[in-house]
Coordinates of C-alpha atoms in Angstrom, one line a residue:
X1 CA 0.0 0.0 0.0
X2 CA 1.2 3.5 -0.8
X3 CA 2.8 5.1 2.3
X4 CA 0.6 8.2 1.8
X5 CA -2.6 6.2 1.8
X6 CA -3.3 6.2 5.6
X7 CA -2.6 9.9 5.7
X8 CA -4.3 11.1 2.6
X9 CA -7.8 10.3 3.7
X10 CA -9.5 13.6 2.7
X11 CA -11.0 16.1 5.1
X12 CA -11.5 15.2 8.7
X13 CA -13.7 17.2 11.0
X14 CA -12.1 18.8 14.1
X15 CA -12.6 21.7 16.4
X16 CA -10.3 24.7 17.3
X17 CA -9.0 25.0 20.8
X18 CA -7.0 28.2 20.7
X19 CA -5.1 30.5 18.4
X20 CA -2.3 32.9 19.2
X21 CA -0.6 34.8 16.4
X22 CA 0.2 32.2 13.8
X23 CA -0.2 29.4 16.3
X24 CA -3.4 27.2 16.0
X25 CA -4.5 24.3 18.1
X26 CA -7.0 21.8 16.6
X27 CA -8.6 18.8 18.3
X28 CA -10.2 15.6 16.9
X29 CA -12.9 13.6 18.4
X30 CA -10.6 10.6 18.6
X31 CA -6.9 10.1 17.9
X32 CA -5.5 12.2 15.0
X33 CA -5.1 10.2 11.7
X34 CA -1.9 8.2 11.3
X35 CA 1.1 10.3 10.5
X36 CA -0.7 13.7 10.9
X37 CA 1.1 14.4 14.2
X38 CA 4.6 14.0 12.7
X39 CA 6.6 17.1 13.3
X40 CA 6.9 19.2 10.1
X41 CA 4.0 17.5 8.3
X42 CA 1.9 20.0 6.3
X43 CA -1.9 20.1 7.0
X44 CA -4.6 22.2 5.5
X45 CA -7.2 23.8 7.8
X46 CA -10.5 25.1 6.4
X47 CA -13.0 27.3 8.2
X48 CA -16.1 29.1 6.9
X49 CA -14.0 32.2 6.2
X50 CA -10.5 31.0 5.3
X51 CA -8.3 28.1 4.1
X52 CA -4.6 27.9 5.0
X53 CA -1.8 25.4 5.3
X54 CA 0.1 24.9 8.5
X55 CA 3.1 22.9 9.8
X56 CA 2.9 20.5 12.7
X57 CA 4.9 21.5 15.8
X58 CA 6.5 19.0 18.3
X59 CA 3.9 19.5 21.0
X60 CA 0.3 18.3 21.6
X61 CA -1.3 15.0 22.4
X62 CA -2.8 12.0 20.6
X63 CA -6.0 14.0 19.6
X64 CA -4.6 17.5 19.5
X65 CA -2.3 19.0 16.9
X66 CA -0.5 22.3 17.2
X67 CA 0.2 24.1 13.9
X68 CA 2.4 27.0 12.9
X69 CA 0.2 28.5 10.1
X70 CA 1.9 29.7 6.9
X71 CA 0.4 33.1 7.1
X72 CA -1.7 35.4 9.3
X73 CA -5.3 34.3 9.7
X74 CA -8.5 35.5 11.3
X75 CA -8.5 34.5 15.0
X76 CA -10.7 31.6 16.0
X77 CA -12.6 31.0 19.1
X78 CA -12.7 27.7 21.1
X79 CA -14.8 24.9 19.6
X80 CA -15.1 26.4 16.1
X81 CA -15.7 23.7 13.6
X82 CA -12.9 23.2 11.0
X83 CA -12.0 20.7 8.3
X84 CA -8.4 19.3 8.3
X85 CA -6.7 17.5 5.5
X86 CA -3.3 16.1 4.9
X87 CA -1.0 17.9 2.4
X88 CA 2.5 16.5 2.6
X89 CA 4.7 14.6 5.0
X90 CA 7.7 16.2 6.8
X91 CA 10.3 17.3 4.4
X92 CA 14.0 16.4 4.9
X93 CA 15.4 19.8 5.7
X94 CA 18.9 18.7 4.8
X95 CA 17.8 18.6 1.2
X96 CA 16.5 22.2 1.2
X97 CA 19.0 24.8 -0.1
X98 CA 20.0 27.4 2.4
X99 CA 18.2 30.7 2.1
X100 CA 20.5 33.7 1.4
X101 CA 18.9 36.9 2.6
X102 CA 21.2 39.9 2.2
X103 CA 21.4 40.3 6.0
X104 CA 22.7 36.7 6.6
X105 CA 26.3 36.2 7.8
X106 CA 27.4 32.6 7.4
X107 CA 30.4 31.6 9.5
X108 CA 31.9 28.4 8.2
X109 CA 35.3 28.7 9.8
X110 CA 36.9 30.4 12.8
X111 CA 37.2 34.1 11.9
X112 CA 40.6 35.6 11.6
X113 CA 41.6 38.3 13.9
X114 CA 42.3 41.7 12.3
X115 CA 45.0 42.5 14.8
X116 CA 47.1 41.0 17.6
X117 CA 46.0 43.4 20.3
X118 CA 43.2 45.9 21.1
X119 CA 44.4 48.2 23.9
X120 CA 41.4 49.7 25.6
X121 CA 42.0 52.4 28.2
X122 CA 39.9 54.3 30.7
X123 CA 41.3 57.8 29.9
X124 CA 41.1 60.7 32.4
X125 CA 44.4 62.5 31.7
X126 CA 45.6 63.2 28.1
X127 CA 49.1 63.6 29.3
X128 CA 49.2 60.3 31.0
X129 CA 47.5 58.6 28.0
X130 CA 50.0 60.1 25.6
X131 CA 52.7 58.4 27.7
X132 CA 50.8 55.1 27.2
X133 CA 50.6 55.6 23.5
X134 CA 54.3 56.6 23.1
X135 CA 55.6 53.6 25.2
X136 CA 53.5 51.0 23.3
X137 CA 54.6 52.4 20.0
X138 CA 58.3 52.4 21.1
X139 CA 58.1 48.7 21.9
X140 CA 56.6 47.5 18.7
X141 CA 52.8 47.9 19.0
X142 CA 52.2 49.5 15.6
X143 CA 49.1 50.2 13.5
X144 CA 49.8 46.9 11.7
X145 CA 49.4 44.8 14.8
X146 CA 47.5 46.9 17.4
X147 CA 44.6 49.2 17.8
X148 CA 44.1 51.7 20.6
X149 CA 40.6 52.5 22.0
X150 CA 40.2 55.3 24.6
X151 CA 37.1 55.5 26.7
X152 CA 36.9 59.2 27.3
X153 CA 36.2 59.9 31.0
X154 CA 37.7 63.4 31.0
X155 CA 34.6 65.4 31.6
X156 CA 32.3 62.6 32.9
X157 CA 32.4 58.9 33.3
X158 CA 31.3 57.3 30.0
X159 CA 32.0 54.0 31.6
X160 CA 33.5 52.7 34.9
X161 CA 35.6 49.6 35.2
X162 CA 32.8 47.1 34.9
X163 CA 30.9 48.7 32.1
X164 CA 34.2 49.6 30.4
X165 CA 35.2 46.0 30.2
X166 CA 31.9 45.1 28.5
X167 CA 32.2 48.1 26.1
X168 CA 35.8 47.1 25.3
X169 CA 34.6 43.6 24.2
X170 CA 32.0 45.0 21.8
X171 CA 34.6 47.4 20.2
X172 CA 37.8 45.4 20.0
X173 CA 39.0 43.6 16.9
X174 CA 42.3 42.1 18.2
X175 CA 43.0 38.5 19.1
X176 CA 43.9 39.7 22.6
X177 CA 42.1 42.5 24.5
X178 CA 44.2 44.6 26.8
X179 CA 42.3 46.7 29.4
X180 CA 44.5 49.1 31.2
X181 CA 44.8 52.4 33.1
X182 CA 46.1 55.5 31.5
X183 CA 49.0 55.7 34.0
X184 CA 51.1 52.7 32.9
X185 CA 54.3 52.8 30.8
X186 CA 56.2 50.0 29.1
X187 CA 59.8 49.6 30.2
X188 CA 61.4 46.8 28.2
X189 CA 59.1 44.1 27.0
X190 CA 57.9 44.4 23.4
X191 CA 55.0 43.3 21.2
X192 CA 56.9 40.1 20.4
X193 CA 57.7 39.5 24.0
X194 CA 54.1 39.7 25.0
X195 CA 53.0 37.3 22.2
X196 CA 55.7 34.9 23.5
X197 CA 54.5 35.2 27.1
X198 CA 50.9 34.5 26.0
X199 CA 51.9 31.5 23.9
X200 CA 53.8 30.1 26.9
X201 CA 50.7 30.7 29.1
X202 CA 48.5 29.0 26.5
X203 CA 50.7 25.9 26.5
X204 CA 50.7 25.8 30.3
X205 CA 47.0 26.3 30.7
X206 CA 44.6 26.4 27.7
X207 CA 41.8 27.5 30.0
X208 CA 43.3 30.8 31.0
X209 CA 40.9 33.7 30.5
X210 CA 42.6 36.7 32.1
X211 CA 46.2 37.7 32.9
X212 CA 47.9 40.7 34.5
X213 CA 51.0 41.9 36.3
X214 CA 49.9 41.7 40.0
X215 CA 47.5 39.5 41.9
X216 CA 46.7 37.6 45.0
X217 CA 47.6 33.9 45.4
X218 CA 45.1 31.2 46.4
X219 CA 45.3 30.5 50.1
X220 CA 47.7 33.3 50.2
X221 CA 47.7 34.3 53.9
X222 CA 50.9 33.5 55.7
X223 CA 50.9 32.4 59.4
X224 CA 52.0 35.9 60.3
X225 CA 48.9 37.4 58.6
X226 CA 50.8 38.9 55.7
X227 CA 49.2 38.7 52.2
X228 CA 51.0 36.8 49.4
X229 CA 50.7 39.0 46.3
X230 CA 52.5 37.8 43.1
X231 CA 53.7 40.7 40.9
X232 CA 56.0 41.6 38.1
X233 CA 55.9 45.4 38.1
X234 CA 57.7 48.6 38.8
X235 CA 55.8 51.3 40.8
X236 CA 56.1 53.7 43.7
X237 CA 56.7 50.9 46.1
X238 CA 59.7 49.4 44.3
X239 CA 61.4 49.0 41.0
X240 CA 61.6 45.8 38.9
X241 CA 59.8 43.6 41.4
X242 CA 59.6 39.9 40.7
X243 CA 57.6 38.6 43.7
X244 CA 56.4 35.1 44.1
X245 CA 57.3 33.7 40.7
X246 CA 58.1 31.9 38.6
X247 CA 55.8 33.2 36.0
X248 CA 53.2 32.6 34.8
X249 CA 51.8 32.2 38.3
X250 CA 48.1 31.4 38.9
X251 CA 46.2 33.8 41.0
X252 CA 42.7 34.4 42.3
X253 CA 42.6 38.2 41.7
X254 CA 44.4 40.7 39.5
X255 CA 45.1 44.4 39.8
X256 CA 43.1 46.6 37.4
X257 CA 46.1 48.6 36.1
X258 CA 46.8 46.0 33.3
X259 CA 44.5 43.1 32.3
X260 CA 44.8 41.0 29.2
X261 CA 42.5 38.3 27.8
X262 CA 41.8 36.3 24.7
X263 CA 38.9 38.2 23.1
X264 CA 37.0 35.1 22.5
X265 CA 37.5 33.9 26.1
X266 CA 37.0 37.3 27.7
X267 CA 35.1 36.9 31.0
X268 CA 32.0 39.1 31.3
X269 CA 32.1 41.6 34.1
X270 CA 29.2 41.7 36.5
X271 CA 26.2 43.9 35.5
X272 CA 25.2 44.2 39.1
X273 CA 28.4 45.8 40.3
X274 CA 29.9 49.2 39.4
X275 CA 32.8 51.6 40.1
X276 CA 36.6 51.5 39.6
X277 CA 37.5 49.0 42.4
X278 CA 37.7 45.2 42.2
X279 CA 36.6 44.8 38.6
X280 CA 39.8 42.9 38.0
X281 CA 38.9 40.5 40.8
X282 CA 35.4 40.3 39.4
X283 CA 36.7 39.2 36.0
X284 CA 38.9 36.6 37.7
X285 CA 36.0 35.2 39.7
X286 CA 33.8 35.2 36.6
X287 CA 36.5 33.3 34.8
X288 CA 36.7 30.8 37.6
X289 CA 32.9 30.2 37.6
X290 CA 33.2 29.7 33.8
X291 CA 35.9 27.0 34.3
X292 CA 38.8 29.3 33.4
X293 CA 41.8 30.7 35.3
X294 CA 43.8 33.9 35.9
X295 CA 47.6 34.4 35.9
X296 CA 50.3 36.9 36.6
X297 CA 52.7 37.0 33.7
X298 CA 56.2 38.3 33.2
X299 CA 55.5 41.6 31.3
X300 CA 57.3 44.5 32.8
X301 CA 55.9 48.0 33.1
X302 CA 55.8 51.0 35.4
X303 CA 52.5 51.9 37.1
X304 CA 52.3 55.5 38.2
X305 CA 49.2 55.1 40.3
X306 CA 49.1 56.2 43.9
X307 CA 46.6 53.5 45.1
X308 CA 44.2 56.0 46.4
X309 CA 41.0 54.2 47.5
X310 CA 38.6 57.1 47.7
X311 CA 35.3 57.3 49.7
X312 CA 33.6 54.7 47.4
X313 CA 36.1 52.0 48.1
X314 CA 34.4 50.6 51.2
X315 CA 31.0 50.6 49.5
X316 CA 32.2 48.8 46.5
X317 CA 34.1 46.2 48.7
X318 CA 30.9 45.4 50.6
X319 CA 28.9 45.0 47.3
X320 CA 31.3 42.6 45.7
X321 CA 31.5 40.6 49.0
X322 CA 27.7 40.4 49.1
X323 CA 27.5 39.3 45.5
X324 CA 29.9 36.4 45.7
X325 CA 29.1 35.2 49.2
X326 CA 26.4 32.8 47.9
X327 CA 28.9 31.4 45.4
X328 CA 31.9 31.1 47.6
X329 CA 30.7 31.0 51.2
X330 CA 33.4 31.3 53.8
X331 CA 36.1 32.1 51.2
X332 CA 38.7 34.9 51.5
X333 CA 40.0 36.3 48.3
X334 CA 43.3 38.2 48.4
X335 CA 43.5 41.3 46.3
X336 CA 46.3 43.9 45.9
X337 CA 44.5 46.2 48.3
X338 CA 42.4 44.4 51.0
X339 CA 41.1 40.9 51.2
X340 CA 37.5 40.1 50.4
X341 CA 35.6 38.0 52.8
X342 CA 32.7 36.0 51.4

C-alpha cells in the first residue's frame, strides 16, 4: 500500500481549541489520523472564512495537533468547527538549499583576527594617556598589529571599570584584549615578548581567561597574617619587582592597572556591580565560575598610580563581597588592596 494512503484520507472534522498569532491548536474527536502528528507535516485547515496550510509543531497530544500556520489568519474561538486535510509529510530539511537573505552572515570557519592586540584604556588625563601611546609604539605595538581605544572619561564617566570591560569587548578587533589604566608605561618588553609570554601561558593552561601583572595567590595568607601577592611590576613601592614567581603564576585576583584576555574567552564583568575598584577581581571570579583561570605573567611596566582608595572603596568592597558570598561562602580572596571575605 502507498505510504501516503493512511494519511491522505480527505477532510477530517475537528474543532479549534486556541489561536495565538500564527499558532493554531485543533482537536479531533478521537486520535488524529496516522502520520498527521509527525513534526513538520503539512496540513490544511479550512474554516467558513479561510483556508490555510500549517506545519505541525512538536507539541500536543494524541488527539490535539499544534500548527504554525503559513500566514496570518483570522483569530478563532474555542470549539469552532474546521475541516483538516493532509497535504504533505515532513520534508527532509537537509535537502533544502540554504536561504541567502542579504542580512545573513554565514560563519563556516573560525574568523581571523584583524590585529594581535586591542588596547582599551579608561582615559582621564591626556598627558598620561599620551605616555601610554608613546611607550607602546616604542616597543613595537604598531598600526599593523595593534589598535588603541580610549574610553573618554575626562569630563564625565562614560564607563566605569565594569561597564568599560563590557564596552571594550564590543569594540575590540584584536586577538587579545588589553584593558588598562592611563597611568602605565612599558619599560622593556615588546609586542613580540608579549606574544611569546601568552603563547607560553596557552601551553601551560589552555583554559586561562585573564592575565595581569599583579594579583593575590590562592590560600595566600601567611601564618603571620601577611598577604601573598604575586607581581612583576615597577611602581612607587619598588622597581623591577619579581615577587612570588616563577611566571606565569596562577592567582585568584588581578590588579586593574593592566589586564589582558583572549577576546573570544574574555570573561563578562558583573552587571550588578559598578565603580573603579575590584573589577579585575570580578573578572577573575567570573573566569573561575566559567571554568577558566587567571595568571600573573612576566610583562614589565611601570604603574604611576598612587593606590588612592577614595570614599567609594568601602561601599564597592561590601557590594562585591555580598555578590559572591552565595557562590563562595566562607572564602577569603586576596586582592592587591584588602582581602575580600565571602
